Amino acid sequence: MKDQNFNKAKNWFENLRNQLIKTVSDIDGLEFAETEWKHRHEGGGTMAKIKGKVIEKGGINVSTVSGKFNAEMQARIPGTKTDPRYQATGISVVLHPLSPKIPSMHFNTRFLMTTENWFGGGMDITPCLEFNPLDEYHDGLKNICNKYNANKYKEFKKWCDDYFYLPHRNEPRGAGGIFFDYLKNNWDNDFEFIIEIGKYFHDFVKKTLLDFKNEKWSDSDKNKQLIKRSRYAEFNLLHDRGTKFGLETGGNIDAILMSMPPLAKWD
Amino acid sequence: MKDQNFNKAKNWFENLRNQLIKTVSDIDGLEFAETEWKHRHEGGGTMAKIKGKVIEKGGINVSTVSGKFNAEMQARIPGTKTDPRYQATGISVVLHPLSPKIPSMHFNTRFLMTTENWFGGGMDITPCLEFNPLDEYHDGLKNICNKYNANKYKEFKKWCDDYFYLPHRNEPRGAGGIFFDYLKNNWDNDFEFIIEIGKYFHDFVKKTLLDFKNEKWSDSDKNKQLIKRSRYAEFNLLHDRGTKFGLETGGNIDAILMSMPPLAKWD
């Protein structure tokens, strides 16, 4: 039963990956380059990277790995006290568009199995100019979260705002979205929520790229984007849990730093 | 006697600052913009920043501050166990040239007084292309260090190589130089060494800018520079002690991040 759920999650992440790759490359006109990698324990993943005409730099990664957590991780990860084994499967996406009219878009969802099992993930965007469908974007997330559980949107939104924050600049990284972890209420409902969020991200990416890719921008717009991206780089190197964990544990450097902006400016 | 030494050090750092500002702006053609700032305890400093034609982004900062270290710092800083008071004076310079033919150049020297007193500092460069006077550059440092103490060059060079290293990329930040701390042998000799290093940095900057500022470069050269600068940014945010300390203790963000490259590329 458990393994069946794991496979369902894995299949959905791979399915979503394929949809996203098709949608983004159809709009961009250029293809993703794929690289397979192996995990140092068991399993591995596929990085798909685009350096395109609409997406200046983008990565869509899926991975399915298993192994045993070390003592430090056992202390932090639920359900590993008596048994350090884990299986994990997930999808992670970062898109940095060339146009400053289009926000950077970030998304990930994952399923973890130890003696417990749960979903985690989130979605957030980083505009550098006024982004007009912003209320619509937040409302869409609100609807999905509140359909899942009437109290969750507020919690998931705050988690995102708190997480993507640069204390040394007293400013948020972007416009936020949602962030969640340890979802383990009712598996079918949780999985349904994960699917909804994935579909929402896909549709948001598609609509946003199509609506804004032909909008003109000025040098001053581009300059604002380059400066905003330096804050994005600061966040990832100073605060992002995944990046820090990856760098400290000697993970695949290309996969870990896939999220870094293509070009960033410190004024 | 002690205060007299402190003032001698402070005057030298300010004198060197003035020389550097004159030399760099004469060559660049543009002026530095100066900002005075106050320390949260006592004292303050002057940041001088250039966004020029030869130096794409450069900062020359001097500061003289005093105060009391907190318990955490007392545990780390010599001579503060029984008395937490300190005085510090120093100069810090980072120059990021526009041309990829010219290395980024970094230098700092400082004098600290607690119940003990000592000098620290260093100089290193980050070329992104082959930089031909590299042996000459290292030899110059070697001569100055070995004049100060026959065994010190090897030690100071290794300290620099060990410090400016990116473990996650298995690569050095740049071409190295020297790095030293806790110099407290003979004050006059130590100070003489500090002056020699400062003069050497000034002359190296002047000669390098004059020799290379008119050399042509290609788009491919520029691309290499932008990528090299992303490693520079990674080092500063992930590893640099001064940057981390400044960000964690809520220092002046502009002064702390003055060293960040003007434009950096993650491929």
Coordinates of C-alpha atoms in Angstrom, one line a residue:
Chain A
M1 CA 0.0 0.0 0.0
K2 CA 2.7 2.4 1.0
D3 CA 4.8 1.6 -2.1
Q4 CA 1.8 2.0 -4.3
N5 CA 1.3 5.6 -2.9
F6 CA 5.0 6.3 -3.4
N7 CA 4.8 5.2 -7.1
K8 CA 1.6 7.3 -7.6
A9 CA 3.4 10.3 -6.3
K10 CA 6.5 9.6 -8.4
N11 CA 4.4 9.1 -11.6
W12 CA 2.6 12.3 -11.0
F13 CA 5.9 14.3 -10.6
E14 CA 7.3 12.8 -13.8
N15 CA 4.0 13.4 -15.6
L16 CA 4.0 17.1 -14.5
R17 CA 7.7 17.4 -15.4
N18 CA 6.9 16.2 -19.0
Q19 CA 3.9 18.6 -19.3
L20 CA 6.0 21.5 -18.0
I21 CA 8.9 20.7 -20.4
K22 CA 6.5 20.5 -23.3
T23 CA 4.7 23.7 -22.5
V24 CA 7.8 25.8 -21.8
S25 CA 9.7 24.6 -24.8
D26 CA 6.7 25.1 -27.1
I27 CA 6.5 28.7 -26.0
D28 CA 10.2 29.3 -25.9
G29 CA 11.1 27.7 -29.2
L30 CA 14.2 26.1 -27.7
E31 CA 14.6 22.7 -26.2
F32 CA 15.6 21.6 -22.7
A33 CA 19.0 19.7 -22.4
E34 CA 18.7 16.7 -20.1
T35 CA 21.2 15.2 -17.7
E36 CA 20.7 12.1 -15.7
W37 CA 22.5 11.8 -12.4
K38 CA 22.9 9.1 -9.8
H39 CA 22.5 9.6 -6.0
R40 CA 25.4 8.5 -3.8
H41 CA 23.1 6.0 -2.1
E42 CA 20.4 4.7 -4.4
G43 CA 18.4 6.2 -7.2
G44 CA 18.9 9.4 -9.0
G45 CA 17.2 12.0 -11.1
T46 CA 17.0 14.0 -14.3
M47 CA 17.9 17.6 -14.6
A48 CA 16.4 19.4 -17.6
K49 CA 17.9 22.8 -18.3
I50 CA 16.9 25.5 -20.8
K51 CA 18.8 28.6 -21.9
G52 CA 16.1 29.9 -24.1
K53 CA 14.7 33.0 -25.8
V54 CA 11.9 33.5 -23.3
I55 CA 13.3 31.6 -20.4
E56 CA 16.9 33.0 -20.0
K57 CA 17.7 30.1 -17.6
G58 CA 15.4 27.4 -16.3
G59 CA 15.6 24.1 -14.6
I60 CA 13.1 21.3 -14.2
N61 CA 14.4 18.5 -12.0
V62 CA 12.9 15.3 -10.9
S63 CA 14.5 12.8 -8.5
T64 CA 13.7 9.6 -6.7
V65 CA 16.2 8.5 -4.2
S66 CA 16.5 6.2 -1.2
G67 CA 19.0 5.5 1.6
K68 CA 19.6 5.9 5.3
F69 CA 19.8 9.2 7.1
N70 CA 22.9 9.9 9.3
A71 CA 22.4 10.6 13.0
E72 CA 22.2 14.4 12.5
M73 CA 19.4 14.0 9.9
Q74 CA 17.7 11.3 12.1
A75 CA 17.4 14.0 14.8
R76 CA 15.6 16.3 12.4
I77 CA 13.5 14.2 10.1
P78 CA 10.2 12.7 11.5
G79 CA 9.8 8.9 11.7
T80 CA 13.5 8.1 11.5
K81 CA 14.3 7.6 15.2
T82 CA 14.1 3.8 15.2
D83 CA 14.7 3.2 11.5
P84 CA 17.0 5.6 9.5
R85 CA 15.8 4.4 6.0
Y86 CA 14.0 6.8 3.7
Q87 CA 12.6 7.1 0.2
A88 CA 12.0 10.4 -1.4
T89 CA 10.6 11.5 -4.8
G90 CA 10.0 15.1 -6.0
I91 CA 10.0 17.7 -8.6
S92 CA 11.7 21.1 -8.4
V93 CA 11.4 24.0 -10.9
V94 CA 13.0 27.4 -11.3
L95 CA 12.3 29.6 -14.3
H96 CA 14.2 32.9 -14.8
P97 CA 12.6 34.7 -17.8
L98 CA 14.7 37.0 -20.0
S99 CA 11.9 39.7 -19.8
P100 CA 11.7 41.8 -16.7
K101 CA 7.9 41.9 -17.3
I102 CA 7.7 38.2 -16.3
P103 CA 8.4 37.2 -12.7
S104 CA 10.9 34.4 -11.8
M105 CA 8.8 31.4 -11.0
H106 CA 9.7 28.7 -8.4
F107 CA 7.9 25.5 -7.5
N108 CA 8.5 22.2 -5.8
T109 CA 6.6 19.3 -4.4
R110 CA 8.0 16.1 -2.9
F111 CA 6.9 12.9 -1.1
L112 CA 9.0 11.5 1.7
M113 CA 8.7 8.0 3.3
T114 CA 10.3 7.1 6.5
T115 CA 8.3 5.1 9.1
E116 CA 6.0 8.1 8.5
N117 CA 5.2 9.6 5.1
W118 CA 4.3 13.1 4.0
F119 CA 4.2 15.7 1.3
G120 CA 6.0 19.0 1.2
G121 CA 6.6 21.8 -1.2
G122 CA 5.6 25.3 -2.3
M123 CA 5.2 27.8 -5.1
D124 CA 6.4 31.4 -5.2
I125 CA 7.1 34.1 -7.7
T126 CA 9.6 37.0 -7.9
P127 CA 8.5 39.9 -10.0
C128 CA 10.9 42.9 -10.3
L129 CA 8.3 45.3 -11.7
E130 CA 4.7 45.8 -10.9
F131 CA 3.0 42.5 -11.9
N132 CA -0.7 43.1 -12.5
P133 CA -2.3 39.7 -12.2
L134 CA -0.8 39.4 -8.7
D135 CA -4.1 39.4 -6.8
E136 CA -5.4 36.7 -9.3
Y137 CA -2.2 34.7 -8.6
H138 CA -2.7 34.8 -4.9
D139 CA -6.4 34.1 -5.1
G140 CA -5.8 31.0 -7.2
L141 CA -3.5 29.6 -4.5
K142 CA -6.1 30.6 -1.8
N143 CA -8.8 28.7 -3.6
I144 CA -6.8 25.5 -3.9
C145 CA -5.5 25.6 -0.3
N146 CA -8.9 26.3 1.2
K147 CA -10.5 23.6 -0.8
Y148 CA -7.9 21.3 0.7
N149 CA -8.5 22.7 4.2
A150 CA -10.4 25.8 5.1
N151 CA -7.6 27.1 7.5
K152 CA -4.6 26.2 5.5
Y153 CA -4.1 29.2 3.0
K154 CA -3.3 31.7 5.8
E155 CA -0.8 29.3 7.3
F156 CA 0.9 28.3 4.0
K157 CA 1.1 31.9 2.8
K158 CA 2.7 33.0 6.1
W159 CA 5.1 30.1 6.0
C160 CA 6.2 31.3 2.5
D161 CA 6.5 35.0 3.5
D162 CA 8.5 34.0 6.6
Y163 CA 10.8 31.7 4.6
F164 CA 11.6 33.8 1.6
Y165 CA 12.8 36.8 3.5
L166 CA 16.2 38.6 3.6
P167 CA 16.7 39.9 7.1
H168 CA 19.9 41.8 6.2
R169 CA 17.9 43.8 3.7
N170 CA 14.6 43.9 5.6
E171 CA 12.8 42.8 2.4
P172 CA 11.0 39.8 1.0
R173 CA 12.7 37.9 -1.9
G174 CA 9.6 38.2 -4.0
A175 CA 5.8 38.4 -4.0
G176 CA 5.4 35.1 -2.0
G177 CA 2.9 32.3 -2.6
I178 CA 2.6 29.2 -0.4
F179 CA 5.0 26.9 1.4
F180 CA 4.1 23.7 3.3
D181 CA 5.6 20.6 4.8
Y182 CA 4.6 17.5 6.8
L183 CA 1.2 17.1 5.1
K184 CA 0.0 13.7 6.4
N185 CA -3.6 13.9 7.1
N186 CA -5.5 11.8 4.6
W187 CA -3.2 10.5 1.8
D188 CA -5.8 10.7 -1.0
N189 CA -6.7 14.3 0.0
D190 CA -3.1 15.3 0.4
F191 CA -2.2 13.9 -3.0
E192 CA -5.2 15.6 -4.6
F193 CA -3.9 18.9 -3.2
I194 CA -0.4 18.2 -4.5
I195 CA -1.8 17.5 -8.0
E196 CA -3.9 20.7 -7.9
I197 CA -0.9 22.8 -7.0
G198 CA 1.1 21.3 -9.7
K199 CA -1.6 21.9 -12.3
Y200 CA -2.0 25.4 -11.0
F201 CA 1.8 26.1 -11.4
H202 CA 1.7 24.6 -14.9
D203 CA -1.2 26.8 -16.0
F204 CA 0.2 29.9 -14.3
V205 CA 3.5 29.4 -16.2
K206 CA 1.8 28.9 -19.5
K207 CA -0.6 31.9 -19.2
T208 CA 2.1 34.2 -17.8
L209 CA 4.6 33.4 -20.5
L210 CA 2.0 33.8 -23.3
D211 CA 0.5 37.0 -21.9
F212 CA 3.8 38.8 -21.3
K213 CA 6.4 37.4 -23.6
N214 CA 5.9 40.0 -26.3
E215 CA 5.7 43.0 -24.0
K216 CA 8.4 45.5 -24.5
W217 CA 10.7 46.6 -21.7
S218 CA 13.3 49.4 -21.2
D219 CA 16.9 49.3 -20.1
S220 CA 15.7 50.6 -16.7
D221 CA 13.3 47.7 -16.4
K222 CA 16.2 45.3 -17.2
N223 CA 18.4 47.0 -14.6
K224 CA 15.7 46.5 -12.0
Q225 CA 15.5 42.8 -12.9
L226 CA 19.3 42.4 -12.6
I227 CA 19.3 44.0 -9.2
K228 CA 16.3 42.0 -8.0
R229 CA 18.2 38.9 -9.1
S230 CA 21.2 39.7 -6.8
R231 CA 18.8 39.5 -3.9
Y232 CA 17.6 36.2 -5.2
A233 CA 21.2 35.0 -5.3
E234 CA 21.8 36.3 -1.8
F235 CA 18.8 34.4 -0.5
N236 CA 19.8 31.1 -2.1
L237 CA 23.4 31.3 -0.9
L238 CA 22.7 32.7 2.6
H239 CA 19.3 31.2 3.5
D240 CA 17.9 28.5 1.3
R241 CA 17.8 25.2 3.2
G242 CA 18.1 23.0 0.1
T243 CA 21.1 24.9 -1.3
K244 CA 22.9 25.0 2.0
F245 CA 22.2 21.3 2.7
G246 CA 23.3 20.4 -0.8
L247 CA 26.6 22.4 -0.6
E248 CA 27.4 21.1 2.8
T249 CA 26.8 17.5 1.9
G250 CA 28.7 17.6 -1.4
G251 CA 25.7 17.2 -3.7
N252 CA 25.7 17.7 -7.5
I253 CA 26.8 21.3 -7.8
D254 CA 25.0 21.9 -11.1
A255 CA 21.7 20.6 -9.7
I256 CA 22.1 22.6 -6.4
L257 CA 22.9 25.9 -8.2
M258 CA 20.4 25.4 -11.0
S259 CA 18.2 27.9 -9.2
M260 CA 20.8 30.7 -9.4
P261 CA 19.9 33.6 -11.7
P262 CA 21.6 33.7 -15.1
L263 CA 22.9 37.3 -14.6
A264 CA 22.7 39.4 -11.4
K265 CA 23.9 42.9 -10.5
W266 CA 25.2 44.4 -7.3
D267 CA 25.0 48.1 -7.8
Chain B
M1 CA 52.6 54.9 23.9
K2 CA 49.9 52.5 22.8
D3 CA 47.6 55.3 21.6
Q4 CA 50.4 56.9 19.7
N5 CA 50.8 53.6 17.8
F6 CA 47.1 53.4 17.2
N7 CA 47.2 56.9 15.7
K8 CA 50.2 56.1 13.6
A9 CA 48.4 53.1 12.1
K10 CA 45.2 55.1 11.6
N11 CA 47.1 58.0 9.9
W12 CA 48.8 55.5 7.6
F13 CA 45.6 53.8 6.6
E14 CA 44.0 57.2 5.8
N15 CA 47.1 58.4 3.9
L16 CA 47.1 55.2 1.8
R17 CA 43.4 55.6 1.2
N18 CA 44.0 59.1 -0.2
Q19 CA 46.8 57.9 -2.4
L20 CA 44.7 55.0 -3.8
I21 CA 41.7 57.3 -4.5
K22 CA 43.9 59.8 -6.3
T23 CA 45.7 57.1 -8.4
V24 CA 42.5 55.2 -9.3
S25 CA 40.5 58.2 -10.2
D26 CA 43.3 59.8 -12.2
I27 CA 43.5 56.6 -14.3
D28 CA 39.8 56.0 -14.5
G29 CA 38.7 59.6 -15.3
L30 CA 35.8 59.4 -12.9
E31 CA 35.6 60.3 -9.2
F32 CA 34.8 58.3 -6.1
A33 CA 31.6 59.1 -4.3
E34 CA 32.1 59.3 -0.5
T35 CA 29.8 58.4 2.3
E36 CA 30.5 58.8 6.0
W37 CA 28.9 56.4 8.4
K38 CA 28.8 56.1 12.2
H39 CA 29.5 52.9 14.1
R40 CA 26.8 51.8 16.5
H41 CA 29.2 52.1 19.4
E42 CA 31.8 54.8 18.8
G43 CA 33.6 56.0 15.7
G44 CA 32.8 55.4 12.1
G45 CA 34.3 55.4 8.7
T46 CA 34.3 56.6 5.1
M47 CA 33.2 54.5 2.2
A48 CA 34.5 55.7 -1.2
K49 CA 32.8 54.1 -4.1
I50 CA 33.6 54.3 -7.8
K51 CA 31.5 53.2 -10.8
G52 CA 33.9 54.1 -13.4
K53 CA 35.1 53.5 -16.9
V54 CA 38.1 51.4 -16.0
I55 CA 36.9 50.2 -12.5
E56 CA 33.4 48.9 -13.1
K57 CA 32.8 48.9 -9.4
G58 CA 35.3 49.7 -6.6
G59 CA 35.3 50.5 -3.0
I60 CA 37.9 52.0 -0.7
N61 CA 36.9 52.1 2.9
V62 CA 38.6 53.3 6.1
S63 CA 37.1 53.0 9.5
T64 CA 38.2 53.6 13.1
V65 CA 35.8 52.3 15.8
S66 CA 35.8 51.4 19.4
G67 CA 33.5 49.6 21.8
K68 CA 33.1 46.5 23.9
F69 CA 32.9 43.0 22.5
N70 CA 30.0 40.8 23.5
A71 CA 30.6 37.5 25.3
E72 CA 30.7 35.5 22.0
M73 CA 33.4 37.8 20.6
Q74 CA 35.3 37.8 23.8
A75 CA 35.7 34.0 23.5
R76 CA 37.2 34.5 20.0
I77 CA 39.3 37.7 20.1
P78 CA 42.7 37.7 21.9
G79 CA 43.2 39.9 24.9
T80 CA 39.5 40.5 25.7
K81 CA 39.0 37.9 28.5
T82 CA 39.3 40.4 31.4
D83 CA 38.5 43.6 29.5
P84 CA 36.1 43.5 26.6
R85 CA 37.0 47.0 25.3
Y86 CA 38.6 47.3 21.8
Q87 CA 39.8 49.9 19.3
A88 CA 40.2 49.1 15.7
T89 CA 41.3 51.0 12.6
G90 CA 41.7 49.7 9.1
I91 CA 41.5 50.1 5.4
S92 CA 39.7 47.7 3.0
V93 CA 39.7 47.8 -0.8
V94 CA 38.0 45.9 -3.6
L95 CA 38.4 46.8 -7.2
H96 CA 36.4 45.0 -9.9
P97 CA 37.7 46.3 -13.3
L98 CA 35.5 46.4 -16.4
S99 CA 38.1 44.7 -18.5
P100 CA 38.5 40.9 -18.2
K101 CA 42.2 41.5 -18.9
I102 CA 42.6 43.1 -15.5
P103 CA 42.1 40.9 -12.3
S104 CA 39.8 41.9 -9.5
M105 CA 42.1 43.3 -6.7
H106 CA 41.4 43.0 -3.0
F107 CA 43.4 44.4 -0.1
N108 CA 42.9 45.1 3.6
T109 CA 45.1 45.9 6.6
R110 CA 43.9 46.7 10.1
F111 CA 45.2 47.3 13.6
L112 CA 43.3 46.0 16.7
M113 CA 43.9 47.0 20.3
T114 CA 42.4 45.1 23.2
T115 CA 44.7 44.4 26.2
E116 CA 46.9 43.0 23.4
N117 CA 47.4 44.7 20.0
W118 CA 48.1 43.4 16.6
F119 CA 47.9 43.9 12.8
G120 CA 46.1 41.7 10.3
G121 CA 45.2 41.9 6.7
G122 CA 46.1 40.5 3.2
M123 CA 46.1 41.1 -0.5
D124 CA 44.9 38.8 -3.3
I125 CA 43.9 39.0 -6.9
T126 CA 41.3 37.2 -9.1
P127 CA 42.2 37.1 -12.7
C128 CA 39.6 35.4 -15.0
L129 CA 42.1 35.0 -18.0
E130 CA 45.7 34.2 -18.1
F131 CA 47.5 37.1 -16.3
N132 CA 51.0 37.3 -17.4
P133 CA 52.8 39.2 -14.6
L134 CA 51.5 36.6 -12.1
D135 CA 54.9 35.4 -11.1
E136 CA 56.2 38.9 -10.7
Y137 CA 53.1 39.7 -8.5
H138 CA 53.8 36.7 -6.2
D139 CA 57.5 37.4 -6.2
G140 CA 56.9 41.0 -5.0
L141 CA 54.8 39.7 -2.1
K142 CA 57.5 37.1 -1.3
N143 CA 60.2 39.7 -1.1
I144 CA 58.2 41.9 1.3
C145 CA 57.2 39.0 3.5
N146 CA 60.7 37.5 3.7
K147 CA 62.2 40.9 4.4
Y148 CA 59.8 41.1 7.4
N149 CA 60.6 37.5 8.5
A150 CA 62.4 34.9 6.5
N151 CA 59.8 32.2 7.2
K152 CA 56.6 34.2 6.7
Y153 CA 56.0 34.2 3.0
K154 CA 55.2 30.5 2.8
E155 CA 52.9 30.7 5.8
F156 CA 51.1 33.9 4.6
K157 CA 50.7 32.5 1.1
K158 CA 49.2 29.2 2.4
W159 CA 46.9 31.0 4.7
C160 CA 45.6 33.0 1.7
D161 CA 45.2 29.9 -0.5
D162 CA 43.4 28.0 2.3
Y163 CA 41.1 30.9 3.0
F164 CA 40.0 31.9 -0.5
Y165 CA 38.9 28.5 -1.5
L166 CA 35.5 27.2 -2.6
P167 CA 35.1 23.6 -1.3
H168 CA 31.8 23.0 -3.2
R169 CA 33.6 23.7 -6.5
N170 CA 37.0 22.4 -5.5
E171 CA 38.5 25.5 -6.8
P172 CA 40.3 28.6 -5.5
R173 CA 38.5 32.0 -5.7
G174 CA 41.5 33.5 -7.5
A175 CA 45.2 33.5 -7.9
G176 CA 45.9 34.1 -4.2
G177 CA 48.4 36.4 -2.5
I178 CA 49.0 36.7 1.2
F179 CA 46.8 36.6 4.3
F180 CA 47.9 37.2 7.9
D181 CA 46.6 38.0 11.3
Y182 CA 47.8 38.5 14.9
L183 CA 51.1 40.1 14.0
K184 CA 52.5 41.3 17.3
N185 CA 56.2 40.7 17.3
N186 CA 57.9 44.1 17.3
W187 CA 55.6 47.0 16.7
D188 CA 57.9 49.0 14.5
N189 CA 58.8 46.1 12.4
D190 CA 55.2 45.0 12.1
F191 CA 54.1 48.5 11.1
E192 CA 56.9 48.7 8.6
F193 CA 55.6 45.5 7.0
I194 CA 52.1 46.9 6.9
I195 CA 53.3 50.0 5.2
E196 CA 55.3 48.0 2.7
I197 CA 52.3 45.8 1.8
G198 CA 50.1 48.9 1.4
K199 CA 52.7 50.6 -0.9
Y200 CA 53.0 47.4 -2.9
F201 CA 49.2 47.2 -3.4
H202 CA 49.1 50.8 -4.5
D203 CA 51.9 50.3 -7.0
F204 CA 50.5 47.0 -8.3
V205 CA 47.1 48.6 -8.9
K206 CA 48.6 51.6 -10.7
K207 CA 50.9 49.5 -12.9
T208 CA 48.3 46.9 -13.7
L209 CA 45.6 49.5 -14.6
L210 CA 48.0 51.4 -16.8
D211 CA 49.5 48.4 -18.5
F212 CA 46.2 46.7 -19.3
K213 CA 43.4 49.3 -19.5
N214 CA 43.7 49.7 -23.2
E215 CA 44.0 46.0 -24.1
K216 CA 41.1 44.8 -26.2
W217 CA 38.9 41.9 -25.1
S218 CA 36.4 39.6 -26.8
D219 CA 32.8 38.6 -25.8
S220 CA 34.2 35.3 -24.8
D221 CA 36.7 37.0 -22.4
K222 CA 33.9 39.0 -20.9
N223 CA 31.8 35.9 -20.4
K224 CA 34.6 34.2 -18.6
Q225 CA 34.9 37.2 -16.3
L226 CA 31.1 37.2 -15.5
I227 CA 31.3 33.5 -14.6
K228 CA 34.4 33.9 -12.5
R229 CA 32.6 36.7 -10.7
S230 CA 29.7 34.4 -9.7
R231 CA 32.3 32.3 -7.8
Y232 CA 33.5 35.5 -6.2
A233 CA 29.9 36.2 -5.1
E234 CA 29.5 32.7 -3.8
F235 CA 32.7 33.0 -1.8
N236 CA 31.7 36.2 -0.2
L237 CA 28.2 35.1 0.7
L238 CA 29.1 31.5 1.8
H239 CA 32.5 31.9 3.3
D240 CA 33.9 35.4 3.9
R241 CA 34.2 35.9 7.6
G242 CA 33.8 39.7 7.4
T243 CA 30.7 39.5 5.2
K244 CA 29.0 36.8 7.4
F245 CA 29.9 38.7 10.6
G246 CA 28.6 42.0 9.1
L247 CA 25.3 40.4 7.9
E248 CA 24.7 38.6 11.2
T249 CA 25.4 41.6 13.3
G250 CA 23.3 44.0 11.3
G251 CA 26.1 46.1 10.0
N252 CA 25.9 48.7 7.2
I253 CA 24.7 46.7 4.2
D254 CA 26.3 48.9 1.6
A255 CA 29.7 48.7 3.3
I256 CA 29.4 44.9 3.8
L257 CA 28.4 44.2 0.3
M258 CA 30.7 46.7 -1.4
S259 CA 32.9 43.8 -2.3
M260 CA 30.2 42.0 -4.4
P261 CA 30.9 42.0 -8.1
P262 CA 29.0 44.5 -10.3
L263 CA 27.6 41.9 -12.6
A264 CA 27.9 38.1 -12.2
K265 CA 26.7 35.1 -14.3
W266 CA 25.5 31.7 -13.3
D267 CA 25.6 29.7 -16.5

